[in-house]
Amino acid sequence: MPIETTGGGALPPDPAAFLPARRHLPAARPGAHTGTVLDVVVPVHNEEAGLEPCVRRLHSFLRGAFPYGFRITVADNASTDRTPRIAGRLAREYAEVEAVRLEQKGRGRALRQVWGGSSAPVRAYMDVDLSTDLNALLPLVAPLISGHSDLAVGTRLAAGARVVRGAKREFLSRSYNLLLRRSLAARFSDAQCGFKAVRGEVADRLLPLVEDTGWFFDTELLVLAERAGLRIHEVPVDWVDDPDSRVDILRTAVDDLKGIWRLGRALAVGALPLNALRRPSGDDPRERRLAGVPRELPWRLAGFCLVGAFSTLLYLGLYALLRQVAAAQLANGLALLLSALANTAANRRLTFGVSGRAHAVRHQAQGLLVFGVGLLLTSGSLAALAAADPHASPGAELSVLVVANLAATVLRFLLFRAWVFPEPDGGPREADGPATAAAADTPGSGPGPVTRRPHLPGEGATGNSSDTTGSSPS
């Protein structure tokens, strides 16, 4: 069945363009070999003292407590000490240990190469100092194995976490994550804890979008996943600071600020193809249609009102400035034009969820036609005021324009919803793009009774609920 897109045309659904449905991995049977389910990467740089005890402890834990096949991959980032020889010896000693050598430093670079080259359905990493208690490893990967979540992260800042570290590191960590929440609207609590996991199919799609190769890699990975609508599971951890940490805090902080600026700018202009990270399976209950329930209408209306309020303030401010040098009608027209362009762009991205540059010009052109209606309303109101009182004060003009602009705002929302970003009958909103459109053709995503996908053999229910390596920088 064709998919309606924001371009107004029809595209056939391409399953390869989207993530597959999350499914529970087959259960491990007693005595049966399940293959490698978990690949744990340990990035290292000049860690000759701590590498061997880390790998032996991790291997012993997984061998005794993890019910699936596993692999430990030591990712050596251009070490100049005995680290490569120790990693090679451990790989020869243990069948489940591999050693990978990279000639350039950077934790992000190591994770990109090893995760990207792994075939394991669940891929994790942890710091070589094992600051995080290994008892949190099973809770970390369980939501990924069950199909409940796409990524899982350890957190030292959520309720239930038990952390031992100095006041300086605590302050820096909390300040950094507060900055992420304020600047990038992040909802996860701890970006830099060196204890994370991701489902394999998600890593294969997500890694090419992550640019950073150092410490900011973790933050960029999580922000992009969150913006794409992927589910991130957080596990409060027991964590003891490594007193031997060699992270350059100042350099890392500067690199993080640069990364926040770069990532925020890319997200603001819609330069990242996040649609490739959406699932067409309809496993998100918010994609399902219920008869008589207008999907997302209250939220869109609230968002439109918020954008409209800021647009009105912008319009009035521009009008007051332009009125100092121009006639009332010219000042009104220019102020309304500029505020209308900003209003259309904000509503396109924030209210109706359209990202990317495709069809942006068309949407702005339609927005300008809607602007024309507002111009007629406000200009007509000014003309009526001038006819009634040729010497009306600027305050009276502003009062009339407020009322006229409010009426134009209501009409603008109706035109945006019905014409610029329409929602076809029985299908997904055009603004949602092909990912959620394909979901509408999936059993269980349309109105009426929900058809459940039968469980596969051995499968449970699908749920939905800077240049160095070592310990995390904060």
Coordinates of C-alpha atoms in Angstrom, one line a residue:
M1 CA 0.0 0.0 0.0
P2 CA 1.5 3.4 -0.9
I3 CA 2.6 5.8 1.8
E4 CA 1.6 9.5 1.8
T5 CA 4.7 11.7 2.5
T6 CA 5.1 15.3 3.2
G7 CA 5.8 15.9 -0.4
G8 CA 2.3 15.0 -1.3
G9 CA 3.4 12.1 -3.5
A10 CA 3.2 8.3 -2.8
L11 CA 6.1 6.1 -2.0
P12 CA 6.0 2.3 -1.6
P13 CA 7.0 1.1 1.9
D14 CA 10.6 -0.1 2.0
P15 CA 11.1 -2.3 5.1
A16 CA 14.9 -2.1 4.7
A17 CA 14.7 1.7 5.4
F18 CA 13.4 1.2 8.9
L19 CA 14.5 -0.7 12.0
P20 CA 12.9 -4.1 12.4
A21 CA 10.4 -4.9 15.2
R22 CA 12.0 -5.4 18.6
R23 CA 11.8 -9.1 19.5
H24 CA 12.8 -11.2 22.4
L25 CA 16.0 -13.1 21.6
P26 CA 15.6 -16.9 21.7
A27 CA 15.9 -18.3 25.2
A28 CA 19.0 -20.2 26.1
R29 CA 18.3 -23.9 26.5
P30 CA 20.3 -26.0 29.0
G31 CA 23.2 -27.6 27.3
A32 CA 22.5 -25.8 24.0
H33 CA 24.9 -23.3 22.3
T34 CA 23.2 -20.0 21.7
G35 CA 26.1 -18.3 19.9
T36 CA 27.4 -14.9 20.9
V37 CA 24.5 -12.8 22.2
L38 CA 26.5 -10.2 24.2
D39 CA 29.7 -8.5 23.0
V40 CA 31.3 -6.5 25.8
V41 CA 33.9 -4.0 24.6
V42 CA 36.6 -2.7 26.9
P43 CA 38.3 0.3 25.4
V44 CA 41.9 0.8 26.7
H45 CA 44.9 3.1 26.2
N46 CA 48.1 2.3 28.1
E47 CA 46.3 0.1 30.7
E48 CA 49.0 -2.5 31.2
A49 CA 48.4 -2.5 35.0
G50 CA 44.6 -2.8 35.0
L51 CA 43.7 -4.7 31.8
E52 CA 44.5 -8.3 33.0
P53 CA 42.6 -8.2 36.3
C54 CA 39.7 -6.5 34.6
V55 CA 39.4 -9.1 31.8
R56 CA 39.8 -12.0 34.2
R57 CA 37.2 -10.6 36.6
L58 CA 34.7 -9.9 33.8
H59 CA 35.2 -13.3 32.2
S60 CA 34.7 -15.1 35.5
F61 CA 31.5 -13.1 36.2
L62 CA 30.0 -13.7 32.7
R63 CA 31.0 -17.4 32.7
G64 CA 29.2 -17.9 36.0
A65 CA 26.2 -15.6 35.8
F66 CA 25.3 -14.8 32.2
P67 CA 23.0 -17.4 30.6
Y68 CA 23.9 -16.6 27.0
G69 CA 27.0 -16.8 24.8
F70 CA 29.3 -13.8 25.3
R71 CA 32.5 -12.3 24.0
I72 CA 34.9 -9.8 25.6
T73 CA 36.6 -7.5 23.0
V74 CA 39.6 -5.5 24.2
A75 CA 39.8 -2.4 22.0
D76 CA 43.4 -1.1 22.2
N77 CA 43.6 2.6 21.3
A78 CA 47.2 3.1 20.1
S79 CA 48.7 2.0 23.4
T80 CA 52.5 2.4 23.6
D81 CA 53.1 0.2 26.7
R82 CA 52.6 -3.5 27.2
T83 CA 48.8 -3.3 26.8
P84 CA 48.7 -4.9 23.2
R85 CA 50.8 -7.9 24.4
I86 CA 48.6 -8.5 27.4
A87 CA 45.5 -8.3 25.4
G88 CA 46.9 -10.8 22.8
R89 CA 47.9 -13.2 25.6
L90 CA 44.4 -13.0 27.2
A91 CA 42.8 -13.6 23.8
R92 CA 44.9 -16.8 23.3
E93 CA 44.0 -18.0 26.8
Y94 CA 40.3 -17.5 26.7
A95 CA 38.2 -18.5 23.7
E96 CA 35.6 -15.8 24.6
V97 CA 38.2 -12.9 24.5
E98 CA 39.3 -11.0 21.4
A99 CA 41.8 -8.2 21.0
V100 CA 41.5 -5.4 18.4
R101 CA 44.2 -2.9 17.7
L102 CA 43.5 0.7 16.6
E103 CA 46.3 3.0 15.6
Q104 CA 44.4 6.1 16.7
K105 CA 43.1 7.1 20.1
G106 CA 39.6 7.9 21.1
R107 CA 36.9 5.9 23.0
G108 CA 34.3 6.8 20.5
R109 CA 36.5 5.6 17.6
A110 CA 37.0 2.3 19.4
L111 CA 33.3 1.7 20.0
R112 CA 32.4 2.7 16.5
Q113 CA 34.8 0.2 15.0
V114 CA 34.2 -2.7 17.3
W115 CA 30.4 -2.3 17.7
G116 CA 30.1 -1.6 14.0
G117 CA 31.9 -4.8 13.1
S118 CA 30.2 -7.0 15.6
S119 CA 27.4 -9.4 14.7
A120 CA 26.2 -9.8 18.3
P121 CA 22.5 -8.9 18.8
V122 CA 23.5 -7.0 22.0
R123 CA 26.6 -4.8 22.2
A124 CA 27.9 -3.3 25.5
Y125 CA 30.9 -1.5 26.8
M126 CA 32.4 -0.7 30.2
D127 CA 35.4 1.1 31.5
V128 CA 38.6 -0.9 32.2
D129 CA 38.7 0.2 35.8
L130 CA 35.4 -1.6 36.5
S131 CA 34.2 1.3 38.6
T132 CA 30.6 0.0 38.0
D133 CA 29.6 -3.0 40.0
L134 CA 29.2 -5.9 37.6
N135 CA 25.9 -6.9 39.3
A136 CA 24.3 -4.2 37.2
L137 CA 25.3 -5.9 34.0
L138 CA 22.4 -8.3 33.8
P139 CA 19.8 -5.6 34.6
L140 CA 21.5 -3.5 31.9
V141 CA 21.2 -6.0 29.0
A142 CA 18.0 -7.8 30.1
P143 CA 15.7 -5.1 28.5
L144 CA 17.6 -5.4 25.3
I145 CA 17.4 -9.2 25.2
S146 CA 13.7 -9.1 25.9
G147 CA 13.0 -6.5 23.2
H148 CA 11.7 -4.0 25.7
S149 CA 14.3 -1.3 25.0
D150 CA 16.7 -0.2 22.3
L151 CA 19.5 1.1 24.5
A152 CA 20.4 0.8 28.2
V153 CA 22.7 3.0 30.2
G154 CA 24.0 2.9 33.7
T155 CA 23.3 6.0 35.8
R156 CA 25.1 7.4 38.8
L157 CA 22.6 10.3 39.2
A158 CA 19.2 8.5 39.5
A159 CA 17.5 7.5 42.6
G160 CA 18.8 4.1 43.8
A161 CA 22.4 4.7 42.6
R162 CA 25.1 4.4 45.2
V163 CA 28.2 6.4 44.3
V164 CA 31.6 7.0 46.0
R165 CA 33.5 9.9 44.4
G166 CA 34.9 13.3 45.3
A167 CA 33.0 16.6 45.4
K168 CA 34.7 17.9 42.2
R169 CA 33.8 15.0 40.0
E170 CA 30.2 15.0 41.4
F171 CA 29.8 18.7 40.7
L172 CA 31.2 18.4 37.2
S173 CA 29.0 15.4 36.4
R174 CA 25.8 17.0 37.6
S175 CA 26.6 20.3 35.9
Y176 CA 27.3 18.6 32.6
N177 CA 24.1 16.6 32.6
L178 CA 22.1 19.7 33.7
L179 CA 23.6 21.5 30.7
L180 CA 22.5 18.7 28.4
R181 CA 18.9 19.0 29.7
R182 CA 18.8 22.7 29.2
S183 CA 20.6 22.9 25.8
L184 CA 19.6 19.7 24.1
A185 CA 16.4 18.8 26.1
A186 CA 17.9 15.5 27.1
R187 CA 15.8 13.3 29.4
F188 CA 18.4 10.7 30.4
S189 CA 20.1 11.4 33.7
D190 CA 23.7 10.4 33.1
A191 CA 25.4 10.7 29.7
Q192 CA 29.0 9.8 30.7
C193 CA 28.7 6.7 32.8
G194 CA 31.0 4.2 31.2
F195 CA 28.4 1.4 31.3
K196 CA 26.2 1.2 28.3
A197 CA 24.6 -1.3 25.9
V198 CA 22.7 -1.2 22.6
R199 CA 20.8 -3.7 20.4
G200 CA 22.7 -4.7 17.4
E201 CA 20.3 -3.5 14.7
V202 CA 20.0 -0.1 16.5
A203 CA 23.8 0.2 16.6
D204 CA 24.1 -0.6 12.9
R205 CA 21.8 2.3 12.0
L206 CA 22.8 4.7 14.8
L207 CA 26.6 4.6 14.6
P208 CA 26.9 6.2 11.1
L209 CA 25.1 9.2 12.4
V210 CA 27.5 9.8 15.4
E211 CA 30.4 12.0 14.4
D212 CA 32.4 12.3 17.6
T213 CA 35.3 9.9 18.2
G214 CA 36.2 10.9 21.8
W215 CA 34.3 11.4 25.0
F216 CA 31.3 13.2 23.5
F217 CA 30.5 10.0 21.6
D218 CA 28.3 8.7 24.4
T219 CA 26.3 12.0 24.7
E220 CA 25.8 12.2 20.9
L221 CA 24.7 8.6 20.7
L222 CA 22.1 9.0 23.5
V223 CA 20.7 12.4 22.2
L224 CA 20.3 11.0 18.7
A225 CA 18.6 7.9 20.0
E226 CA 16.3 9.9 22.2
R227 CA 15.4 12.3 19.4
A228 CA 14.6 9.4 17.1
G229 CA 12.1 8.0 19.6
L230 CA 14.1 5.0 20.7
R231 CA 13.6 3.7 24.2
I232 CA 16.5 4.2 26.6
H233 CA 16.5 2.1 29.8
E234 CA 18.4 3.4 32.8
V235 CA 19.9 1.3 35.5
P236 CA 21.0 2.9 38.8
V237 CA 24.5 1.6 39.5
D238 CA 26.9 1.1 42.4
W239 CA 30.0 3.1 41.3
V240 CA 33.3 3.8 43.0
D241 CA 35.6 6.5 41.5
D242 CA 38.9 5.5 40.1
P243 CA 41.6 7.6 41.9
D244 CA 44.0 6.8 39.0
S245 CA 41.9 8.4 36.3
R246 CA 44.0 10.3 33.7
V247 CA 41.3 12.1 31.9
D248 CA 42.1 15.7 30.9
I249 CA 39.0 17.4 32.4
L250 CA 39.6 20.8 30.9
R251 CA 40.1 19.5 27.4
T252 CA 37.2 17.1 27.7
A253 CA 34.9 20.0 28.9
V254 CA 35.9 22.1 25.9
D255 CA 35.4 19.3 23.5
D256 CA 32.0 18.6 25.1
L257 CA 30.9 22.2 24.6
K258 CA 31.9 22.1 21.0
G259 CA 30.0 18.9 20.6
I260 CA 26.9 20.3 22.2
W261 CA 27.0 23.3 19.8
R262 CA 27.5 21.1 16.7
L263 CA 24.8 18.6 17.6
G264 CA 22.3 21.3 18.7
R265 CA 22.8 23.1 15.4
A266 CA 22.4 19.9 13.3
L267 CA 19.2 19.0 15.2
A268 CA 17.8 22.6 14.8
V269 CA 18.1 22.6 11.0
G270 CA 17.0 19.0 10.6
A271 CA 20.3 17.9 9.1
L272 CA 20.2 14.4 10.6
P273 CA 18.2 11.5 8.9
L274 CA 16.6 10.3 12.2
N275 CA 13.7 8.7 10.3
A276 CA 16.0 5.7 9.6
L277 CA 15.9 4.9 13.3
R278 CA 12.1 4.5 13.5
R279 CA 10.3 1.2 13.4
P280 CA 7.4 0.5 11.0
S281 CA 6.0 -2.3 13.2
G282 CA 3.4 -0.3 15.1
D283 CA 4.8 -1.5 18.4
D284 CA 4.5 2.1 19.8
P285 CA 0.9 2.3 21.2
R286 CA 0.9 6.0 20.4
E287 CA 0.8 5.1 16.7
R288 CA -2.4 3.2 17.1
R289 CA -5.7 4.8 16.2
L290 CA -8.8 4.6 18.4
A291 CA -12.2 5.6 17.0
G292 CA -13.3 9.0 18.2
V293 CA -9.9 9.8 19.7
P294 CA -8.0 12.6 17.8
R295 CA -4.4 11.5 18.1
E296 CA -2.0 14.1 19.5
L297 CA -4.5 16.9 18.9
P298 CA -4.3 18.3 22.5
W299 CA -0.5 18.3 22.4
R300 CA -0.4 19.9 19.0
L301 CA -2.9 22.5 20.0
A302 CA -0.9 23.3 23.1
G303 CA 2.4 23.5 21.1
F304 CA 0.7 25.7 18.5
C305 CA -0.5 28.1 21.3
L306 CA 2.9 28.3 22.8
V307 CA 4.6 29.0 19.5
G308 CA 1.8 31.5 18.7
A309 CA 2.3 33.3 22.0
F310 CA 6.0 33.8 21.2
S311 CA 5.2 34.7 17.6
T312 CA 2.7 37.4 18.9
L313 CA 5.4 38.9 21.2
L314 CA 7.9 38.8 18.3
Y315 CA 5.3 40.5 16.0
L316 CA 4.4 43.2 18.5
G317 CA 8.1 43.9 19.2
L318 CA 8.9 44.2 15.5
Y319 CA 5.9 46.4 14.9
A320 CA 6.8 48.7 17.7
L321 CA 10.3 49.0 16.3
L322 CA 9.3 49.4 12.7
R323 CA 6.6 51.9 13.6
Q324 CA 9.3 54.4 14.6
V325 CA 10.5 54.6 11.0
A326 CA 7.6 53.5 8.9
A327 CA 3.9 54.0 8.4
A328 CA 1.5 51.8 10.3
Q329 CA 0.5 49.6 7.3
L330 CA 4.1 49.1 6.2
A331 CA 5.3 48.3 9.7
N332 CA 2.4 45.9 10.2
G333 CA 3.1 44.1 6.9
L334 CA 6.9 43.7 7.6
A335 CA 6.4 42.6 11.2
L336 CA 3.7 40.1 10.2
L337 CA 5.9 38.7 7.4
L338 CA 8.9 38.2 9.6
S339 CA 7.0 36.7 12.4
A340 CA 5.0 34.5 10.0
L341 CA 8.2 33.0 8.6
A342 CA 9.4 32.2 12.1
N343 CA 6.0 30.9 13.1
T344 CA 5.8 28.5 10.2
A345 CA 9.3 27.2 10.8
A346 CA 8.7 26.7 14.5
N347 CA 5.3 25.0 14.0
R348 CA 6.7 22.8 11.3
R349 CA 9.4 21.4 13.6
L350 CA 7.8 21.6 17.1
T351 CA 4.1 21.3 16.6
F352 CA 3.7 19.0 13.6
G353 CA 6.9 17.1 13.9
V354 CA 8.4 17.7 10.5
S355 CA 12.2 17.5 10.4
G356 CA 14.7 17.8 7.5
R357 CA 14.8 20.3 4.7
A358 CA 12.6 18.4 2.3
H359 CA 9.5 20.4 1.2
A360 CA 10.5 23.2 3.6
V361 CA 10.1 25.8 0.8
R362 CA 6.7 24.5 0.0
H363 CA 5.6 24.6 3.6
Q364 CA 6.9 28.2 3.9
A365 CA 5.0 29.2 0.7
Q366 CA 1.8 27.7 2.1
G367 CA 2.6 29.5 5.3
L368 CA 2.9 32.8 3.5
L369 CA -0.5 32.2 2.0
V370 CA -1.8 31.7 5.5
F371 CA 0.1 34.9 6.4
G372 CA -1.9 36.7 3.7
V373 CA -5.1 35.8 5.5
G374 CA -3.7 37.2 8.7
L375 CA -2.5 40.3 6.8
L376 CA -6.0 40.9 5.5
L377 CA -7.4 40.6 9.0
T378 CA -4.9 42.8 10.7
S379 CA -4.7 45.4 7.9
G380 CA -8.5 45.5 7.7
S381 CA -8.7 46.1 11.4
L382 CA -6.2 49.0 11.2
A383 CA -8.1 50.4 8.3
A384 CA -11.3 50.2 10.2
L385 CA -9.7 51.9 13.2
A386 CA -8.3 54.7 11.0
A387 CA -11.8 55.3 9.5
A388 CA -13.3 55.4 13.0
D389 CA -10.6 57.5 14.6
P390 CA -8.0 59.1 12.2
H391 CA -5.9 60.2 15.2
A392 CA -5.8 56.9 17.1
S393 CA -2.9 56.5 19.4
P394 CA -0.2 53.7 18.9
G395 CA -1.7 52.1 22.1
A396 CA -5.1 51.8 20.4
E397 CA -3.5 50.4 17.3
L398 CA -1.7 47.7 19.3
S399 CA -4.9 46.8 21.1
V400 CA -6.8 46.3 17.9
L401 CA -3.9 44.4 16.4
V402 CA -3.8 42.0 19.4
V403 CA -7.4 41.1 18.9
A404 CA -7.0 40.7 15.1
N405 CA -3.9 38.7 15.5
L406 CA -5.6 36.3 17.9
A407 CA -8.3 35.7 15.4
A408 CA -5.7 35.2 12.7
T409 CA -3.9 32.7 15.0
V410 CA -7.0 30.5 15.4
L411 CA -7.5 30.5 11.6
R412 CA -3.8 29.8 11.1
F413 CA -4.0 26.6 13.2
L414 CA -7.0 25.3 11.3
L415 CA -5.3 26.0 8.0
F416 CA -2.0 24.4 9.1
R417 CA -3.8 21.3 10.4
A418 CA -6.1 20.9 7.4
W419 CA -4.0 22.1 4.6
V420 CA -0.3 22.6 5.2
F421 CA 0.3 19.5 7.4
P422 CA -2.9 17.5 6.8
E423 CA -3.6 14.1 8.4
P424 CA -5.2 11.8 5.9
D425 CA -8.3 9.8 6.9
G426 CA -7.4 6.5 8.5
G427 CA -3.7 7.0 8.0
P428 CA -0.8 8.6 9.7
R429 CA -0.1 12.3 9.7
E430 CA 2.0 13.4 6.7
A431 CA 4.4 15.1 9.0
D432 CA 5.3 11.8 10.6
G433 CA 7.0 10.7 7.4
P434 CA 7.2 7.2 6.0
A435 CA 8.3 5.5 9.2
T436 CA 5.0 5.9 11.0
A437 CA 3.1 5.8 7.8
A438 CA 4.3 2.3 7.3
A439 CA 3.2 1.5 10.8
A440 CA -0.4 2.3 9.8
D441 CA -0.3 -0.7 7.4
T442 CA 0.9 -3.0 10.1
P443 CA -1.5 -5.3 12.0
G444 CA -2.3 -3.8 15.3
S445 CA -1.7 -0.2 14.3
G446 CA -5.1 0.8 12.9
P447 CA -8.5 1.4 14.5
G448 CA -10.5 -1.4 15.9
P449 CA -9.3 -4.6 17.6
V450 CA -5.6 -5.0 17.8
T451 CA -4.1 -8.1 16.2
R452 CA -1.2 -9.4 18.2
R453 CA 1.8 -10.9 16.6
P454 CA 2.2 -14.6 17.6
H455 CA 5.3 -15.4 19.6
L456 CA 8.0 -17.2 17.8
P457 CA 9.4 -20.4 19.2
G458 CA 11.7 -19.6 22.1
E459 CA 10.5 -16.0 22.1
G460 CA 8.9 -14.0 24.8
A461 CA 6.4 -11.2 24.5
T462 CA 7.8 -8.2 22.6
G463 CA 7.9 -5.3 25.2
N464 CA 7.6 -1.6 24.7
S465 CA 7.8 -0.1 27.9
S466 CA 38.7 12.9 24.9
D467 CA 41.2 11.1 23.1
T468 CA 41.9 8.6 25.8
T469 CA 40.1 5.6 27.1
G470 CA 39.7 4.3 30.7
S471 CA 37.3 5.7 33.3
S472 CA 34.6 8.1 32.3
P473 CA 35.4 11.9 32.4
S474 CA 32.7 12.7 35.0

